[in-house]
Coordinates of C-alpha atoms and ligand atoms in Angstrom, one line a residue:
M1 CA 18.4 -12.9 -15.1
I2 CA 16.4 -13.7 -12.0
K3 CA 16.4 -17.2 -10.5
T4 CA 13.8 -18.5 -8.2
D5 CA 12.0 -21.8 -7.3
V6 CA 8.5 -21.0 -8.4
I7 CA 7.0 -18.4 -10.7
I8 CA 3.4 -17.5 -10.2
I9 CA 1.6 -15.9 -13.2
G10 CA -1.4 -13.8 -12.1
G11 CA -1.9 -11.4 -9.2
G12 CA -5.5 -12.1 -8.6
A13 CA -6.7 -13.7 -5.4
T14 CA -5.5 -17.1 -6.4
G15 CA -2.0 -16.0 -7.4
C16 CA -1.6 -13.8 -4.3
G17 CA -2.9 -16.7 -2.1
I18 CA -0.4 -19.0 -3.6
A19 CA 2.4 -16.5 -3.0
R20 CA 1.5 -16.3 0.7
D21 CA 1.2 -20.0 1.1
L22 CA 4.6 -20.6 -0.6
A23 CA 6.2 -17.9 1.6
L24 CA 4.9 -19.5 4.8
R25 CA 6.3 -22.9 3.7
G26 CA 9.7 -21.4 2.9
V27 CA 9.6 -21.8 -0.9
H28 CA 11.2 -18.9 -2.8
H29 CA 9.0 -17.5 -5.5
Y30 CA 8.2 -14.6 -7.9
L31 CA 4.7 -13.4 -8.7
V32 CA 4.2 -11.6 -12.0
E33 CA 1.1 -9.6 -12.8
K34 CA 0.4 -7.6 -16.0
G35 CA -1.7 -4.9 -14.2
D36 CA -2.1 -4.0 -10.6
F37 CA -3.2 -6.6 -8.1
A38 CA -6.8 -7.8 -8.7
S39 CA -6.9 -6.5 -12.3
G40 CA -8.8 -9.6 -13.6
A41 CA -12.0 -11.2 -12.2
T42 CA -10.9 -10.7 -8.6
G43 CA -11.3 -6.9 -8.9
A44 CA -14.3 -7.1 -11.1
C45 CA -16.4 -9.4 -8.9
H46 CA -19.3 -8.9 -6.6
G47 CA -17.2 -8.9 -3.4
L48 CA -19.5 -11.6 -1.8
L49 CA -17.9 -13.9 0.6
H50 CA -20.2 -16.8 -0.1
S51 CA -21.7 -18.8 2.7
G52 CA -22.2 -21.5 0.1
A53 CA -26.0 -21.2 0.2
R54 CA -26.2 -20.0 -3.4
Y55 CA -24.7 -23.3 -4.5
A56 CA -26.3 -25.6 -1.9
V57 CA -29.0 -26.9 -4.2
K58 CA -27.0 -27.7 -7.3
D59 CA -23.3 -27.9 -6.3
A60 CA -22.9 -29.3 -2.8
E61 CA -19.2 -29.6 -3.2
A62 CA -18.7 -25.9 -4.0
A63 CA -21.1 -25.0 -1.2
L64 CA -19.1 -27.1 1.3
E65 CA -15.9 -25.4 0.2
C66 CA -17.5 -21.9 0.5
I67 CA -18.8 -22.4 4.1
G68 CA -15.5 -23.8 5.2
E69 CA -13.5 -20.9 3.7
N70 CA -16.1 -18.4 4.9
S71 CA -15.4 -19.2 8.5
I72 CA -11.6 -19.2 8.0
L73 CA -11.6 -15.8 6.2
R74 CA -13.7 -14.2 8.9
K75 CA -10.9 -15.1 11.3
I76 CA -7.7 -14.4 9.2
A77 CA -8.9 -11.5 7.1
Q78 CA -10.8 -9.3 9.5
K79 CA -9.7 -6.1 7.8
C80 CA -11.1 -7.3 4.4
V81 CA -14.4 -9.0 5.6
E82 CA -17.4 -7.1 6.7
V83 CA -19.6 -9.6 8.6
T84 CA -22.9 -8.3 7.2
G85 CA -24.9 -11.6 7.1
G86 CA -27.1 -12.3 4.2
L87 CA -30.8 -12.7 3.4
F88 CA -32.3 -14.9 0.6
V89 CA -35.7 -13.2 -0.1
R90 CA -38.7 -15.0 -1.6
L91 CA -40.9 -12.8 -3.7
P92 CA -44.5 -13.5 -4.8
G93 CA -44.2 -16.1 -7.6
D94 CA -40.9 -17.6 -6.5
S95 CA -41.2 -21.4 -6.0
K96 CA -41.9 -22.7 -2.5
R97 CA -40.5 -26.0 -3.6
Y98 CA -37.1 -24.5 -4.4
R99 CA -37.2 -22.9 -0.9
D100 CA -37.8 -26.3 0.7
S101 CA -34.8 -27.9 -1.2
F102 CA -32.7 -24.8 -0.4
L103 CA -33.3 -25.2 3.4
K104 CA -32.7 -29.0 3.3
N105 CA -29.5 -28.7 1.2
C106 CA -28.1 -25.9 3.4
E107 CA -28.6 -28.1 6.4
E108 CA -26.9 -31.1 4.8
V109 CA -23.9 -29.0 3.9
G110 CA -23.8 -27.4 7.4
I111 CA -24.8 -23.8 6.4
S112 CA -26.9 -22.3 9.2
T113 CA -30.2 -20.7 8.2
Q114 CA -33.1 -19.1 9.9
V115 CA -36.5 -18.5 8.3
L116 CA -37.7 -14.9 9.0
S117 CA -41.1 -13.4 8.6
P118 CA -41.4 -10.4 6.2
S119 CA -41.7 -8.0 9.2
R120 CA -38.6 -9.4 10.8
A121 CA -36.7 -9.1 7.5
L122 CA -37.9 -5.5 7.0
D123 CA -36.6 -4.7 10.5
L124 CA -33.2 -5.9 9.4
V125 CA -33.3 -4.2 6.0
P126 CA -35.9 -1.5 5.8
E127 CA -35.4 -0.9 2.1
L128 CA -36.5 -4.5 1.2
N129 CA -39.6 -4.9 -1.0
P130 CA -42.5 -5.1 1.5
A131 CA -44.2 -7.7 -0.7
I132 CA -41.6 -10.4 0.2
E133 CA -43.2 -13.6 1.4
E134 CA -40.4 -14.6 3.6
A135 CA -36.6 -14.4 4.0
V136 CA -33.9 -16.8 5.0
S137 CA -30.8 -15.6 6.8
V138 CA -27.4 -17.1 6.0
P139 CA -23.8 -16.2 7.0
D140 CA -22.9 -14.4 3.7
C141 CA -20.4 -11.5 4.1
S142 CA -19.0 -8.6 2.1
I143 CA -15.3 -8.9 1.2
D144 CA -12.8 -6.3 -0.3
P145 CA -10.9 -8.2 -3.0
F146 CA -8.2 -5.5 -3.5
R147 CA -7.2 -5.5 0.2
L148 CA -7.3 -9.3 0.2
C149 CA -4.8 -9.6 -2.6
M150 CA -2.5 -6.9 -1.2
L151 CA -2.4 -8.4 2.3
N152 CA -1.6 -11.8 0.9
A153 CA 1.3 -10.3 -1.0
V154 CA 2.6 -8.6 2.2
T155 CA 3.6 -12.1 3.6
S156 CA 5.3 -13.0 0.4
R157 CA 7.3 -9.7 0.4
K158 CA 8.2 -10.1 4.1
K159 CA 9.6 -13.6 3.5
G160 CA 11.7 -12.5 0.6
G161 CA 9.4 -13.3 -2.3
G162 CA 9.5 -11.2 -5.5
I163 CA 6.4 -9.4 -6.6
L164 CA 6.4 -7.7 -10.0
I165 CA 3.1 -5.9 -10.8
H166 CA 2.6 -4.2 -14.2
H167 CA 4.8 -6.9 -15.7
K168 CA 3.3 -9.0 -18.5
V169 CA 4.4 -12.5 -19.3
T170 CA 5.1 -12.4 -23.0
E171 CA 6.9 -15.7 -23.4
I172 CA 7.3 -19.0 -21.6
I173 CA 10.9 -20.2 -22.0
R174 CA 11.0 -23.8 -22.9
E175 CA 14.0 -26.1 -23.0
K176 CA 13.8 -29.8 -24.0
G177 CA 10.0 -29.6 -23.7
R178 CA 10.0 -28.2 -20.2
C179 CA 8.9 -24.8 -19.1
V180 CA 11.9 -23.3 -17.3
G181 CA 11.1 -19.6 -17.1
V182 CA 9.3 -16.6 -18.4
K183 CA 10.0 -13.3 -20.2
V184 CA 8.2 -10.4 -18.8
Q185 CA 7.8 -6.8 -20.0
D186 CA 7.6 -3.8 -17.7
K187 CA 4.4 -1.8 -18.6
F188 CA 6.1 1.6 -17.8
T189 CA 9.6 1.2 -19.2
S190 CA 8.9 -1.6 -21.8
Q191 CA 12.1 -3.3 -20.5
T192 CA 12.1 -7.1 -20.5
K193 CA 13.3 -9.3 -17.7
E194 CA 14.0 -13.1 -17.7
I195 CA 13.0 -15.1 -14.7
R196 CA 14.0 -18.8 -14.4
A197 CA 12.4 -21.3 -12.0
K198 CA 11.9 -25.0 -11.4
I199 CA 8.1 -24.7 -11.5
I200 CA 5.7 -22.3 -13.1
I201 CA 2.2 -21.9 -11.7
N202 CA -0.4 -20.6 -14.1
A203 CA -2.9 -18.7 -11.9
S204 CA -4.0 -16.3 -14.7
G205 CA -7.7 -16.9 -14.4
A206 CA -9.6 -16.3 -17.7
W207 CA -6.2 -15.9 -19.5
G208 CA -5.3 -19.5 -18.3
D209 CA -5.5 -21.1 -21.8
I210 CA -3.5 -18.3 -23.4
I211 CA -0.7 -18.9 -20.8
A212 CA -0.9 -22.7 -21.0
R213 CA -0.6 -22.5 -24.8
M214 CA 2.6 -20.4 -24.5
G215 CA 3.9 -23.4 -22.5
G216 CA 2.8 -25.9 -25.1
S217 CA -0.3 -27.2 -23.3
E218 CA -3.9 -26.1 -23.0
V219 CA -6.5 -25.8 -20.4
P220 CA -10.2 -26.4 -21.2
M221 CA -12.2 -23.4 -20.0
T222 CA -15.5 -21.8 -20.4
L223 CA -15.3 -18.0 -20.2
S224 CA -18.4 -16.3 -18.7
K225 CA -18.7 -12.5 -18.7
G226 CA -20.6 -11.0 -15.8
S227 CA -21.6 -7.3 -15.4
L228 CA -22.5 -5.4 -12.3
I229 CA -23.9 -1.9 -11.4
I230 CA -23.0 0.4 -8.5
S231 CA -25.5 2.4 -6.7
N232 CA -24.5 5.7 -5.1
H233 CA -25.9 4.7 -1.7
R234 CA -25.6 1.8 0.6
L235 CA -29.2 0.7 0.4
T236 CA -28.7 -2.4 2.5
N237 CA -26.4 -3.4 5.3
M238 CA -26.9 -7.1 4.6
V239 CA -26.1 -9.1 1.4
I240 CA -29.4 -9.7 -0.4
N241 CA -30.0 -12.8 -2.6
R242 CA -33.2 -13.8 -4.4
L243 CA -34.5 -17.2 -3.1
R244 CA -34.7 -18.9 -6.5
P245 CA -32.3 -20.9 -8.7
P246 CA -29.3 -18.7 -9.5
S247 CA -30.1 -16.4 -12.4
D248 CA -29.3 -12.9 -13.7
G249 CA -29.2 -9.9 -11.3
D250 CA -30.1 -11.8 -8.1
I251 CA -27.5 -10.5 -5.7
I252 CA -26.9 -7.1 -4.0
V253 CA -23.8 -6.7 -1.9
P254 CA -23.1 -3.6 0.4
N255 CA -19.6 -2.4 -0.2
E256 CA -18.5 0.5 2.1
A257 CA -20.4 3.6 0.9
V258 CA -22.1 1.9 -2.1
C259 CA -23.9 -1.2 -3.2
L260 CA -23.0 -3.6 -6.0
A261 CA -25.8 -5.4 -7.8
G262 CA -25.4 -8.1 -10.4
T263 CA -24.7 -10.1 -12.3
T264 CA -25.2 -11.4 -15.8
S265 CA -23.6 -14.6 -17.3
I266 CA -22.7 -14.5 -21.0
Q267 CA -20.3 -16.8 -22.7
V268 CA -17.4 -15.0 -24.4
D269 CA -14.4 -16.2 -26.5
S270 CA -11.8 -13.9 -25.1
P271 CA -11.1 -12.3 -21.7
D272 CA -9.9 -9.1 -23.3
A273 CA -11.7 -6.0 -24.6
I274 CA -15.0 -6.9 -23.0
E275 CA -17.6 -4.1 -22.5
V276 CA -20.8 -3.8 -20.5
D277 CA -23.8 -3.9 -22.7
A278 CA -26.6 -1.4 -21.9
K279 CA -29.1 -4.4 -21.9
E280 CA -27.2 -6.0 -19.1
V281 CA -27.5 -2.8 -17.0
D282 CA -31.3 -2.9 -17.7
I283 CA -31.6 -6.5 -16.6
V284 CA -29.5 -6.1 -13.4
A285 CA -31.2 -2.8 -12.4
T286 CA -34.7 -4.3 -13.0
Q287 CA -33.9 -7.4 -10.9
A288 CA -32.3 -5.4 -8.1
E289 CA -35.4 -3.1 -8.0
Q290 CA -37.6 -6.2 -7.4
M291 CA -35.7 -6.9 -4.2
I292 CA -35.0 -3.3 -3.1
P293 CA -37.4 -0.9 -4.8
R294 CA -35.2 2.1 -4.2
F295 CA -32.8 0.7 -6.8
G296 CA -35.3 2.0 -9.3
T297 CA -34.9 5.6 -8.3
T298 CA -31.4 5.7 -6.9
R299 CA -28.5 7.0 -9.0
L300 CA -26.4 4.3 -10.7
I301 CA -22.8 5.6 -10.8
R302 CA -21.1 3.0 -13.0
A303 CA -21.3 -0.4 -14.5
Y304 CA -18.3 -2.8 -14.7
T305 CA -17.6 -6.3 -16.0
G306 CA -15.3 -9.3 -15.6
V307 CA -14.8 -12.8 -16.9
R308 CA -15.3 -15.9 -14.8
P309 CA -12.6 -18.5 -15.4
L310 CA -14.9 -21.6 -15.3
L311 CA -14.0 -25.2 -15.8
K312 CA -15.0 -26.3 -19.3
A313 CA -18.4 -28.0 -19.5
D314 CA -20.8 -28.9 -22.3
D315 CA -23.8 -27.3 -20.6
S316 CA -25.0 -24.3 -22.6
D317 CA -26.2 -22.5 -19.4
N318 CA -23.0 -21.2 -17.7
R319 CA -24.8 -21.0 -14.4
N320 CA -24.9 -24.8 -14.3
I321 CA -21.1 -25.1 -14.5
S322 CA -19.5 -26.1 -11.3
R323 CA -17.9 -23.4 -9.2
G324 CA -15.4 -26.0 -8.1
F325 CA -11.7 -25.8 -9.1
K326 CA -9.1 -28.1 -10.7
I327 CA -5.3 -28.3 -10.6
I328 CA -3.7 -29.5 -13.8
D329 CA -0.2 -30.8 -13.8
H330 CA 0.9 -30.3 -17.4
K331 CA 3.9 -32.6 -16.7
N332 CA 6.2 -30.1 -18.4
G333 CA 7.1 -27.9 -15.3
M334 CA 3.9 -26.0 -15.4
F335 CA 0.8 -26.4 -13.2
S336 CA -2.5 -24.6 -13.9
I337 CA -5.1 -23.8 -11.3
M338 CA -8.5 -23.2 -12.9
G339 CA -12.1 -22.4 -11.8
G340 CA -13.1 -21.8 -8.2
K341 CA -14.3 -18.5 -6.6
L342 CA -12.8 -15.6 -4.8
S343 CA -14.4 -17.1 -1.6
T344 CA -12.3 -20.3 -2.0
Y345 CA -9.0 -18.6 -3.1
R346 CA -7.2 -19.8 0.0
L347 CA -8.2 -23.4 -0.4
M348 CA -7.3 -23.3 -4.1
A349 CA -3.9 -21.9 -3.2
E350 CA -3.4 -24.6 -0.5
K351 CA -4.1 -27.5 -2.8
T352 CA -2.0 -26.0 -5.6
V353 CA 1.0 -25.6 -3.3
D354 CA 0.5 -29.1 -1.9
A355 CA 0.8 -30.3 -5.5
V356 CA 4.0 -28.5 -6.2
V357 CA 6.0 -28.6 -3.0
D358 CA 6.8 -32.3 -3.4
Q359 CA 9.2 -31.2 -6.2
F360 CA 11.3 -29.4 -3.6
G361 CA 11.3 -32.0 -0.9
V362 CA 9.5 -29.5 1.3
R363 CA 7.4 -31.2 4.0
A364 CA 6.0 -28.1 5.6
H365 CA 2.2 -28.1 6.0
C366 CA -0.1 -25.2 5.0
K367 CA -0.4 -22.6 7.7
T368 CA -2.6 -20.1 5.8
A369 CA -5.8 -21.1 7.6
D370 CA -4.4 -20.5 11.0
L371 CA -2.4 -17.2 10.8
P372 CA -4.1 -13.8 10.3
L373 CA -3.0 -12.0 7.2
D374 CA 0.1 -9.8 7.7
G375 CA -0.2 -6.1 7.3
Q376 CA -3.7 -5.6 8.6
D377 CA -2.7 -3.3 11.5
E378 CA -1.1 -0.9 9.1
L379 CA -4.2 -0.5 6.9
S380 CA -5.9 2.9 7.0
G381 CA -9.2 3.0 8.9
Y382 CA -11.7 0.3 7.8
P383 CA -14.6 0.1 7.7
L384 CA -15.7 3.5 6.5
S385 CA -17.1 4.5 9.9
K386 CA -13.6 4.3 11.4
R387 CA -12.2 6.7 8.8
L388 CA -14.7 9.3 10.0
K389 CA -12.6 9.6 13.2
K390 CA -9.8 11.4 11.4
M391 CA -11.7 13.8 9.2
D392 CA -8.6 15.9 8.5
N393 CA -7.1 16.9 5.2
I394 CA -9.5 14.9 3.1
V395 CA -8.6 14.3 -0.5
C396 CA -11.6 12.1 -1.4
E397 CA -14.8 13.1 0.4
C398 CA -16.9 10.1 -0.8
E399 CA -14.6 7.5 0.8
L400 CA -13.0 9.7 3.4
V401 CA -9.5 9.2 2.2
D402 CA -7.0 11.7 3.7
R403 CA -3.8 13.2 2.3
D404 CA -1.6 11.0 4.6
S405 CA -3.0 7.8 3.1
V406 CA -2.4 9.1 -0.4
E407 CA 1.1 10.2 0.4
N408 CA 1.8 6.9 2.1
A409 CA 0.7 5.0 -1.0
I410 CA 3.0 7.2 -3.2
N411 CA 6.0 7.5 -1.0
N412 CA 6.1 4.2 1.0
L413 CA 4.4 1.8 -1.3
G414 CA 6.1 3.2 -4.4
I415 CA 2.9 3.7 -6.4
Q416 CA 3.3 5.1 -9.9
Y417 CA -0.2 4.9 -11.3
I418 CA -3.4 6.6 -10.2
G419 CA -5.5 3.5 -10.4
D420 CA -3.1 1.7 -8.0
I421 CA -3.7 4.5 -5.4
Q422 CA -7.4 3.8 -5.7
H423 CA -7.0 0.1 -5.1
R424 CA -4.9 0.8 -1.9
T425 CA -6.9 3.7 -0.4
R426 CA -10.4 3.5 -2.0
L427 CA -9.9 7.0 -3.4
G428 CA -12.4 7.6 -6.2
M429 CA -14.4 4.4 -5.6
G430 CA -17.4 6.2 -4.1
P431 CA -20.4 8.1 -5.6
C432 CA -18.4 10.8 -7.5
Q433 CA -16.2 8.0 -9.1
G434 CA -13.1 10.1 -9.0
G435 CA -14.6 13.3 -10.4
F436 CA -13.4 15.5 -7.5
C437 CA -10.4 13.6 -6.2
T438 CA -8.4 12.2 -9.1
Y439 CA -6.9 15.6 -10.0
R440 CA -6.0 16.2 -6.4
A441 CA -4.2 12.9 -6.1
L442 CA -2.3 13.6 -9.3
G443 CA -1.3 17.0 -7.8
I444 CA 0.1 15.1 -4.8
M445 CA 2.0 12.8 -7.1
Q446 CA 3.4 15.8 -8.9
E447 CA 4.5 17.4 -5.6
A448 CA 6.2 14.2 -4.6
G449 CA 8.2 14.4 -7.9
R450 CA 6.6 11.3 -9.3
L451 CA 5.1 13.0 -12.4
T452 CA 5.6 16.0 -14.6
P453 CA 2.6 18.3 -15.2
S454 CA 2.3 17.0 -18.8
E455 CA 2.5 13.4 -17.7
S456 CA -0.2 14.0 -15.1
I457 CA -2.5 15.5 -17.8
Q458 CA -2.0 12.4 -20.0
I459 CA -2.7 10.1 -17.1
L460 CA -5.8 12.0 -16.2
K461 CA -7.1 11.9 -19.7
G462 CA -6.6 8.1 -19.9
F463 CA -8.2 7.6 -16.5
L464 CA -11.2 9.7 -17.4
Q465 CA -11.7 7.8 -20.7
R466 CA -11.5 4.4 -19.0
R467 CA -13.9 5.4 -16.2
F468 CA -16.3 6.8 -18.8
R469 CA -16.5 3.4 -20.5
G470 CA -18.1 2.1 -17.3
I471 CA -20.2 5.2 -16.6
K472 CA -21.7 5.4 -20.2
P473 CA -24.0 2.3 -19.9
A474 CA -25.6 3.7 -16.7
L475 CA -26.0 7.3 -17.8
W476 CA -29.4 8.8 -17.2
G477 CA -31.2 11.0 -14.7
D478 CA -29.1 12.3 -11.8
Q479 CA -26.0 10.4 -12.9
L480 CA -26.2 12.2 -16.3
R481 CA -26.3 15.5 -14.3
E482 CA -23.4 14.4 -12.2
E483 CA -21.4 13.6 -15.3
Q484 CA -22.2 17.0 -16.8
L485 CA -20.8 18.5 -13.6
V486 CA -17.6 16.4 -13.9
E487 CA -17.4 17.4 -17.6
S488 CA -17.6 21.1 -16.7
I489 CA -14.9 20.6 -14.1
Y490 CA -12.5 18.9 -16.4
L491 CA -13.3 20.6 -19.7
G492 CA -14.4 24.0 -18.3
I493 CA -12.4 24.8 -15.2
L494 CA -9.3 22.6 -15.9
N495 CA -9.5 23.2 -19.7
M496 CA -8.6 19.6 -20.4
G497 CA -10.1 19.7 -24.0
H498 CA -7.4 22.3 -24.9
K499 CA -5.0 21.0 -27.6
P500 CA -1.5 22.5 -27.1
Ligands
FAD601 C1 -18.8 -10.6 -12.5 C2 -18.2 -11.6 -11.5 C3 -18.7 -11.6 -10.2 C4 -18.1 -12.5 -9.3 N1 -18.5 -12.5 -8.0 C5 -18.0 -13.3 -7.1 C6 -18.3 -13.1 -5.7 O1 -19.1 -12.3 -5.4 N2 -17.7 -14.0 -4.9 C7 -16.8 -14.9 -5.3 O2 -16.4 -15.7 -4.4 N3 -16.4 -15.1 -6.5 C8 -17.0 -14.2 -7.5 N4 -16.6 -14.3 -8.8 C9 -15.6 -15.3 -9.2 C10 -14.2 -14.7 -8.8 O3 -14.1 -13.4 -9.1 C11 -13.1 -15.5 -9.5 O4 -13.3 -16.8 -9.5 C12 -11.7 -15.2 -8.9 O5 -11.6 -13.8 -8.6 C13 -10.6 -15.6 -9.8 O6 -9.4 -15.2 -9.3 P1 -8.1 -15.6 -10.0 O7 -6.9 -15.0 -9.3 O8 -8.0 -17.0 -10.3 O9 -8.2 -14.9 -11.5 P2 -8.1 -13.3 -11.8 O10 -8.5 -12.5 -10.7 O11 -8.7 -13.1 -13.2 O12 -6.5 -13.1 -11.9 C14 -5.7 -13.5 -13.0 C15 -4.7 -12.5 -13.2 O13 -3.7 -12.9 -14.2 C16 -3.3 -11.7 -14.8 N5 -2.6 -12.1 -16.1 C17 -3.3 -12.6 -17.2 N6 -2.4 -12.7 -18.2 C18 -1.2 -12.4 -17.7 C19 0.1 -12.3 -18.3 N7 0.3 -12.6 -19.6 N8 1.1 -11.8 -17.5 C20 0.9 -11.5 -16.2 N9 -0.3 -11.5 -15.6 C21 -1.3 -12.0 -16.4 C22 -4.5 -10.9 -15.0 O14 -4.2 -9.5 -15.2 C23 -5.2 -11.1 -13.7 O15 -5.0 -10.1 -12.7 C24 -17.1 -13.4 -9.7 C25 -16.6 -13.3 -11.0 C26 -17.2 -12.4 -11.9 C27 -16.6 -12.3 -13.3

């Protein structure tokens, strides 16, 4: 049995942020996550570090939180944030009155804006629709959620915290009505472990109510599915938003070699087994094309989806639900942190840790806004242009990942699963979506003695099936041809369809 002071359930941005904050205040803790880091909404999001402008008109509090955290994260997380800047573009027919309230509210919240003529905006982003009537620049950025989680976890590990990824909480242990620990199951070995603590923090995002119920309480939530598409080119170097009330498909975010466009907002009952609907792909692609016409002809390489853990509200339109957050003390040894955004994860962690440290008589103040994230120097080249400098022994051509980086992930970070290599190196995240590099990475894992040949075939089959679920809804034109090529590599050359 493991003993600690605090158990954190969930290895998304919120859970990892809490682990870092506890570590810096000297509180011992264990973080447990059923998948890899960022397997929930964090890894399925748009990767937009909001300036807050999107919320300025309807949700001033969330906007204020975003702009505050935006300037903090630019300083402390330089290897995760690309300072792209953002444009809100007004197209013919978009309300001028909304534009006026937008500018007024941004000013009130303290978000800097500049109104740009169409020609100035087209100078900045040549692929923009030339019919735009104007654009407003804001300090939006692109952020890598995978790196963000892992770098937050580095501090926890350095200060002696325990991190168990691929461990699912299957039970909350209760004694005399109090939550005193958890039982977790290892995904690879199926072994169970018991961890006991004084406090449990439920940072499990959309799974929050499921976990709270295991502990005898509940958390009121609205679950909102959002789907996104990935283009095979970086069609813009700035974040592009539509200057109108938030609605479907109105944001495009550059993300290294590709662009992410989204999203939809559909209420769902469960965070599990959600799929992208082909209709959502149509909606998002059509909207993206209105802002950047080349979205209509460019190859879409995949669609993906995640579930927003929103605070419960009666409003039937999920977009009207506040993006603010709430900390619930269940008064039974468990706290839940709900709602919020990736952009405000650090603040959410700070307020949660403030709420629990009293229980340990710890007076230390939060330092997470002042200290840069640990481990940034050791990261492989970032952004993509830096990786070009060491074009040697490349395993993944799309994202320029070299053999050293893959070997480092396997040998020094103890990675056992191909998806985890991708999250740490970006292997397979570019236009070919792993078609050419996944089998190479598995070969390296075999050479390192991590897998037998038959295990690697099973893993490869599972990986290809999962990827195909995201590729299927965006399968036409050039992407269909690309998939046929991938199919002939795996079924033809590698004979993967062969039944022994
Ligand atoms: C489509 C979409 C787009 C978005 N875009 C943006 C954006 O651009 N910018 C932004 O700021 N925000 C964005 N958001 C919101 C943001 O992604 C979330 O608010 C944030 O990532 C939530 O982080 P979290 O750590 O609280 O939850 P999650 O990331 O969901 O983490 C919860 C974790 O708990 C784990 N877990 C669940 N059950 C168990 C269990 N039994 N045992 C162990 N672990 C468990 C899950 O595997 C998961 O990893 C978006 C959300 C969606 C869905």
